[in-house]
Every structure is written in C-alpha cells, then in structure tokens.
Short mmCIF file of C-alpha atoms in Angstrom, two decimals:
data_model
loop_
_atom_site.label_atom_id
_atom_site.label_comp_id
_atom_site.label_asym_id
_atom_site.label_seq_id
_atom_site.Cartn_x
_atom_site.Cartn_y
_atom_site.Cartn_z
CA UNK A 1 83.47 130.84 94.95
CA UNK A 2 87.10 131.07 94.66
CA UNK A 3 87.84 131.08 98.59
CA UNK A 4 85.75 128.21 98.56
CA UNK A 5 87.39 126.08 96.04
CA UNK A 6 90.58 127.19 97.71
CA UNK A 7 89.54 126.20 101.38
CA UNK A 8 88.21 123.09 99.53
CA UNK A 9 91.60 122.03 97.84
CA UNK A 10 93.22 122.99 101.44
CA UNK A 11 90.86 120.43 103.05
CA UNK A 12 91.36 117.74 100.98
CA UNK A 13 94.93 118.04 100.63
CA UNK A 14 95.37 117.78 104.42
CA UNK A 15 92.57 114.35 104.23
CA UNK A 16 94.56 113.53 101.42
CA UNK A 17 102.47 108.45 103.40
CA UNK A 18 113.80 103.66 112.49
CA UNK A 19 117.62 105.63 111.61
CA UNK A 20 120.27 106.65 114.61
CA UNK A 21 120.42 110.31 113.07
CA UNK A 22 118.51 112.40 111.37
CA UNK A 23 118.29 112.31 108.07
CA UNK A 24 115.52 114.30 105.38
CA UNK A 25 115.67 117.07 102.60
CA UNK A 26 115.54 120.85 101.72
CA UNK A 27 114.14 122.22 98.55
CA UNK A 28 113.52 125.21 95.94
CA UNK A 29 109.88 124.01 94.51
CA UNK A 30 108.03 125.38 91.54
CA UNK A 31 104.24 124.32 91.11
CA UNK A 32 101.80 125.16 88.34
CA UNK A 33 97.94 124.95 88.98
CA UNK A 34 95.75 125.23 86.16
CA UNK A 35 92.05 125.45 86.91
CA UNK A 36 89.30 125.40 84.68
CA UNK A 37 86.86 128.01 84.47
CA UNK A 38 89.33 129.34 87.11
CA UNK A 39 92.83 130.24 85.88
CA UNK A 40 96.04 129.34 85.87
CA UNK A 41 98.93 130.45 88.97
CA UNK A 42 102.61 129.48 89.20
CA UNK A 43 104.19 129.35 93.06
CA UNK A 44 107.97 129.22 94.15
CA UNK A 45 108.36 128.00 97.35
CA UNK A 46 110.89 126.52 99.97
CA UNK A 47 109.97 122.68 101.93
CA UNK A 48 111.66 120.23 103.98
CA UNK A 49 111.11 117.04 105.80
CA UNK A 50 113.16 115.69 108.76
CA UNK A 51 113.06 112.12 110.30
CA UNK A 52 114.34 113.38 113.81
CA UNK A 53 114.10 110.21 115.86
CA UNK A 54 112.89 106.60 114.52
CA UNK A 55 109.33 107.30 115.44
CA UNK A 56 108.55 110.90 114.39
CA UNK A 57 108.80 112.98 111.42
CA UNK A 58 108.27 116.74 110.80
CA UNK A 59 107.30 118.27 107.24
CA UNK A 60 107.03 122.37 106.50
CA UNK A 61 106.56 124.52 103.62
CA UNK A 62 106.20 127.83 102.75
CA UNK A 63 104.65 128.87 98.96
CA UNK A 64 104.31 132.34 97.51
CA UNK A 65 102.48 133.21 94.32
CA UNK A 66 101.77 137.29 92.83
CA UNK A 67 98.87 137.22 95.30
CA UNK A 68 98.87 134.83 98.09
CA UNK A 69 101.79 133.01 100.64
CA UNK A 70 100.72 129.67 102.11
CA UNK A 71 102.31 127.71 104.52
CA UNK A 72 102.08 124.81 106.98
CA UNK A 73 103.46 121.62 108.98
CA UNK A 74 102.53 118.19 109.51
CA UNK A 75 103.61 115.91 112.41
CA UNK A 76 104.02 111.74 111.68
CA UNK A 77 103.92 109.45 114.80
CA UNK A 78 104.64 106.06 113.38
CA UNK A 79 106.27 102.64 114.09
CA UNK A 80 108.44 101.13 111.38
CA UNK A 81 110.62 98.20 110.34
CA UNK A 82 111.80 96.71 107.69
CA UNK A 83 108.78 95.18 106.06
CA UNK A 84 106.14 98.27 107.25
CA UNK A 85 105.50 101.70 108.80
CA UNK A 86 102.20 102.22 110.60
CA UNK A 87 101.32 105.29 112.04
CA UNK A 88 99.50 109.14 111.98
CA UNK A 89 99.60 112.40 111.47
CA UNK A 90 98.43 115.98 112.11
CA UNK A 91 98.79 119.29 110.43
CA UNK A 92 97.73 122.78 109.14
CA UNK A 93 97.77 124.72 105.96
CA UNK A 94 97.44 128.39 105.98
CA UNK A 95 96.96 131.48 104.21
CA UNK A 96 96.47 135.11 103.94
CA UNK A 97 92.88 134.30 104.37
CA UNK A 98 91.99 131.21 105.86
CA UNK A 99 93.86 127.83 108.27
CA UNK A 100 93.09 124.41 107.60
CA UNK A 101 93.46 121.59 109.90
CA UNK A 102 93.44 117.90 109.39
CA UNK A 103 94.76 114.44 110.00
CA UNK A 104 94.64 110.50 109.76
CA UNK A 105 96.57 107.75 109.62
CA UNK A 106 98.87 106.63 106.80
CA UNK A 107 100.90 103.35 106.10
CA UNK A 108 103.75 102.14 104.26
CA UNK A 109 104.37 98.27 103.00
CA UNK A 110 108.05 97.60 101.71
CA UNK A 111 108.32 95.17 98.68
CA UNK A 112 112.74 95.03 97.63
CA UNK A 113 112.60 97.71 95.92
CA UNK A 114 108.61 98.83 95.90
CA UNK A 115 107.03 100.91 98.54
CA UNK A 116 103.22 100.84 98.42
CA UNK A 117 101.84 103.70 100.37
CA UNK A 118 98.38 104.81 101.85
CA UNK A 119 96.68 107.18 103.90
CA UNK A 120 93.06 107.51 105.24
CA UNK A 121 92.69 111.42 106.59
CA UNK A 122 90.22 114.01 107.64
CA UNK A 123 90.42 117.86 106.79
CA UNK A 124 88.82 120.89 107.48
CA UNK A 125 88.43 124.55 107.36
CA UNK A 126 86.26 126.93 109.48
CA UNK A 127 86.41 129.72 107.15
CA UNK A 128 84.98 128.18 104.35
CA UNK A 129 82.87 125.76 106.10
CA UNK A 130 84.58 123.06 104.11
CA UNK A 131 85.01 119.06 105.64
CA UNK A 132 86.99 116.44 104.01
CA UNK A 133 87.78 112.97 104.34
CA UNK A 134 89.91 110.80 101.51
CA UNK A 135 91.67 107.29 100.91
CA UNK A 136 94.94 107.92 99.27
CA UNK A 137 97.67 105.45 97.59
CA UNK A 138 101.02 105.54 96.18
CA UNK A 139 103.32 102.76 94.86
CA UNK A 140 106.84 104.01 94.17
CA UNK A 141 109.58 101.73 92.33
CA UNK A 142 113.03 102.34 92.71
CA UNK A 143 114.85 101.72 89.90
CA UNK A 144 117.77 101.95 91.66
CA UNK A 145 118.30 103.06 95.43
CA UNK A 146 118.85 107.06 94.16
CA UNK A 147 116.31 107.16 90.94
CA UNK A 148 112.31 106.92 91.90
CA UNK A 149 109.48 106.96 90.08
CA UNK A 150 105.60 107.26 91.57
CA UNK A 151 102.25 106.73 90.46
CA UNK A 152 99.21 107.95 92.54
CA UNK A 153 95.11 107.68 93.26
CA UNK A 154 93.24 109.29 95.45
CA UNK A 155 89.18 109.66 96.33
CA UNK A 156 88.17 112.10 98.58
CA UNK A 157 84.69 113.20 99.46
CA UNK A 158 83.62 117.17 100.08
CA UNK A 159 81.45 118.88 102.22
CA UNK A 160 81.25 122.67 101.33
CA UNK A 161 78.15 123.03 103.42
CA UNK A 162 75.06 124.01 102.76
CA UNK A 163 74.59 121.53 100.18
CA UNK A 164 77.22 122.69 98.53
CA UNK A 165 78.75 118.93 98.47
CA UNK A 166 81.08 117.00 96.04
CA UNK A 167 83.65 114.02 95.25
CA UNK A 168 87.00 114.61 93.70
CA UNK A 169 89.31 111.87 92.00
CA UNK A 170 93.02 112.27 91.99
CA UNK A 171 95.84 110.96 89.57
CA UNK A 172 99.18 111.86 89.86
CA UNK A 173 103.24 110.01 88.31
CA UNK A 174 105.97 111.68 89.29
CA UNK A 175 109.91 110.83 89.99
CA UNK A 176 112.70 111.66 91.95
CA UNK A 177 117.07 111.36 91.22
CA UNK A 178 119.79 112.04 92.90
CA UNK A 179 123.02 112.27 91.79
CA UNK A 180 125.82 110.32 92.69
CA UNK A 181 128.26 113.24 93.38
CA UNK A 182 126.43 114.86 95.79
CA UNK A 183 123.13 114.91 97.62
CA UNK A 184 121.26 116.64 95.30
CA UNK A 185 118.03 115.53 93.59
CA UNK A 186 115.67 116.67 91.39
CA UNK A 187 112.09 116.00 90.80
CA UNK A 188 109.33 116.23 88.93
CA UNK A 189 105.32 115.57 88.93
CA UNK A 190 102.31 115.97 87.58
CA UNK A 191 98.58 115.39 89.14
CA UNK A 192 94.63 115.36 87.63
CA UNK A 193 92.00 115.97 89.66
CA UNK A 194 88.47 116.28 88.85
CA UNK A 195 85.26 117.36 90.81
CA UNK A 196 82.62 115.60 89.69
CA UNK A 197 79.71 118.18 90.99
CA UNK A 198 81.35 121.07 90.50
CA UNK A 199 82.55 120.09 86.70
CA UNK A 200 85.93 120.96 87.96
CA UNK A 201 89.27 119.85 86.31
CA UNK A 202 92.94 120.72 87.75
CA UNK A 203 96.12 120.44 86.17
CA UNK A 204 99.16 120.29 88.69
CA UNK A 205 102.68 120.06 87.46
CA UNK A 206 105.78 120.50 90.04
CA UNK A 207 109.08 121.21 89.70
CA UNK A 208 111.99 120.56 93.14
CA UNK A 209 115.42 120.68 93.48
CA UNK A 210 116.89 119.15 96.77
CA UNK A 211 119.79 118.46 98.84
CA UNK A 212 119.36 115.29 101.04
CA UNK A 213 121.06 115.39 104.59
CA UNK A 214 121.68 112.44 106.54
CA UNK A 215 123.80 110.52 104.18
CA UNK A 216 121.54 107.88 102.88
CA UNK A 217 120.20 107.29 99.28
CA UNK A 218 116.56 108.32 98.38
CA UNK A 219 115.42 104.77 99.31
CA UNK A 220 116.79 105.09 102.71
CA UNK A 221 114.71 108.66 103.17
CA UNK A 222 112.16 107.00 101.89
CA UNK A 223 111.47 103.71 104.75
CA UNK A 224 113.00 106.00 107.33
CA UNK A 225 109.76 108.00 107.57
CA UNK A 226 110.89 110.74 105.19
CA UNK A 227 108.72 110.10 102.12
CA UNK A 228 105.33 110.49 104.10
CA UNK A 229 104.95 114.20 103.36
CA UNK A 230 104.87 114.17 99.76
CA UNK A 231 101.30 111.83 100.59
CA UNK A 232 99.76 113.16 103.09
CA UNK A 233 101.80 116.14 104.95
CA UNK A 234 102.40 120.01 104.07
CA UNK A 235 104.04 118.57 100.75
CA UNK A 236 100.88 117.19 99.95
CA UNK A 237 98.68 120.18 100.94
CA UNK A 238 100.68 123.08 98.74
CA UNK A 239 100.75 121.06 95.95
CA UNK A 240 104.76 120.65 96.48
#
C-alpha cells in the first residue's frame, strides 16, 4: 500500500508552470511530508532550474530521506513574450524502487506584477500500475520584483488500477525573497492535499535556500521560463 501511494504521489506530481544568457537557481531544500494513517518523513535535498536559451528550460533534483533517494528532470519547450509563455514539458521521477514518467503542457499569463500560471499534464508509473492526469494553477504577486508570494489549486484524477481509483485536491501558499546584497533567496511553502477515496490527507511544508545566477531579480527568473518547475517539473514532483 505504501509503494502504491508513493508511485501514486509520483504520478500526479509529474500530471501536476526569451533572455540572451542563461539565467536560473541552485538550492539546499528541506521538505516535510506528513501522511495520515501513514507517517511523517523529512528530506534534504539539492535542485536547480536553468533557462538555457529563450525557448527551453531544464529542471533537476535530487532528495534523500533515512530510507529512500529520489531524483529526476523535466524538459520545458515553450514560446514566450512579454504578455505570455505557451508551451510543454516532459520528465521523470525516480527512486530506489520505482520511475515515473509524465508530461503536458503548461502556460503562463503576465499581469504588471501578477503571473497566473497553469498546467494540464499526464503521469504514470509502470511499477505501481498508477495513471494520472491533473489541471493545475498558480497566481504569484510580486510585491516587489525580488519578494514573491504564491497561492495554488490543483485537481488531479488517479488510476491505481484494478479499481483501485481516486481524485485528489491540492492547496498550496508559499513565497520567495531575495536579498538585495546578493543573489540569495529564501523560501518557504506549505501544501494540502486530500484523497477523497482513499480518506487520505497530506501535510507538505518546504524549506529552500538559493543563489540566483544570471543577474536578474526573481521576477525576471520568473517570465524567463525559470519559475515553471516549481508547477509542474522535478520541483513539483519531490515536493521541493
């Protein structure tokens, strides 16, 4: 039952949003998962995203808790301006155990200083015999071009096979600064989901630290392409 619910979250995660250089982020992440019925597991991990041309964007991660390391990247294809990004993605999650794959496409609509956010993606995992398919939407507000904050909602739909389906809701807020003497930022989040089925409900609370490369403020990374993995890339996937 565990593996399941694990290949589960995997799946849904990954069906879970132009610059001259490139520009994106490194970070130290802490994440906090508490399950119940199931437990509770803290992870330290390492992630990064990279804009590395004005049409494609690359997000990894690598997570590590007392009894499991996860990993995975995601790929973004994508056309942008300054009113809108349009575009996909593809990507994997793995484990000791088990690989997920998935994909979609994912949007982003620019508002002065609001980005609304969306992605409609597919996931899935052999292992577990677990399919996945979601609509997922973000509005961020920039309170200034270096201090974010985020609210989220997802709906995804589950098919653990042999009957063994179910729907999951997802509400998240979360925020990002970075300070003005350097390009370092720090974030933090917090996200409910609930199977409805399965009687299922899981805390997530994250912790990151960052440096920014590229020289540009947190709104720039943002409608660059570099704010798409924390909705529907690795970021997304390992809870990060």
């Amino acid at each position: 039952m565990r593996k399941l619910f694990l290949g589960a979250a995997a799946a849904i995660a990954l069906a879970a949003p132009g610059v001259a250089a490139a520009n994106g982020y490194v970070g130290l992440d802490y994440n906090n998962v508490d399950a119940d019925g199931i437990g509770s597991e803290d992870s330290f991990g390492v992630s990064g995203s990279v804009v590395l041309t004005p049409n494609f964007a690359l997000d990894a991660a690598v997570a590590e808790n007392d009894d499991d390391t996860a990993w995975g990247a995601t790929g973004h294809l994508f056309t942008n301006n300054s009113s809108y990004l349009f575009g996909g993605f593809l990507g994997f999650t793995g484990n000791d155990d088990t690989t997920s794959w998935g994909g979609g496409v994912e949007g982003q609509y620019y508002m002065n200083n609001v980005t609304w956010a969306g992605a409609v993606s597919y996931g899935t995992n052999d292992d577990s015999d677990v399919d996945a398919w979601g609509i997922n939407g973000e509005g961020r507000y920039f309170v200034s071009e270096n201090f974010r904050l985020e609210a989220g909602l997802g709906w995804f739909s589950v098919d653990g096979g042999g009957g063994a389906d179910d729907d999951a809701i997802s509400l998240g807020v979360g925020g990002e600064y970075q300070f003005s003497a350097a390009p370092i930022s720090v974030g933090l989040g917090y996200t409910n989901t609930q199977f409805d089925e399965a009687d299922l409900d899981i805390d997530t609370f994250q912790a990151t630290v960052r440096y920014n490369f590229g020289g540009g403020s947190l709104m720039d990374r943002d409608r660059s392409g570099g704010g798409l993995a924390g909705l529907s890339g690795v970021g997304a996937a390992l809870g990060l």
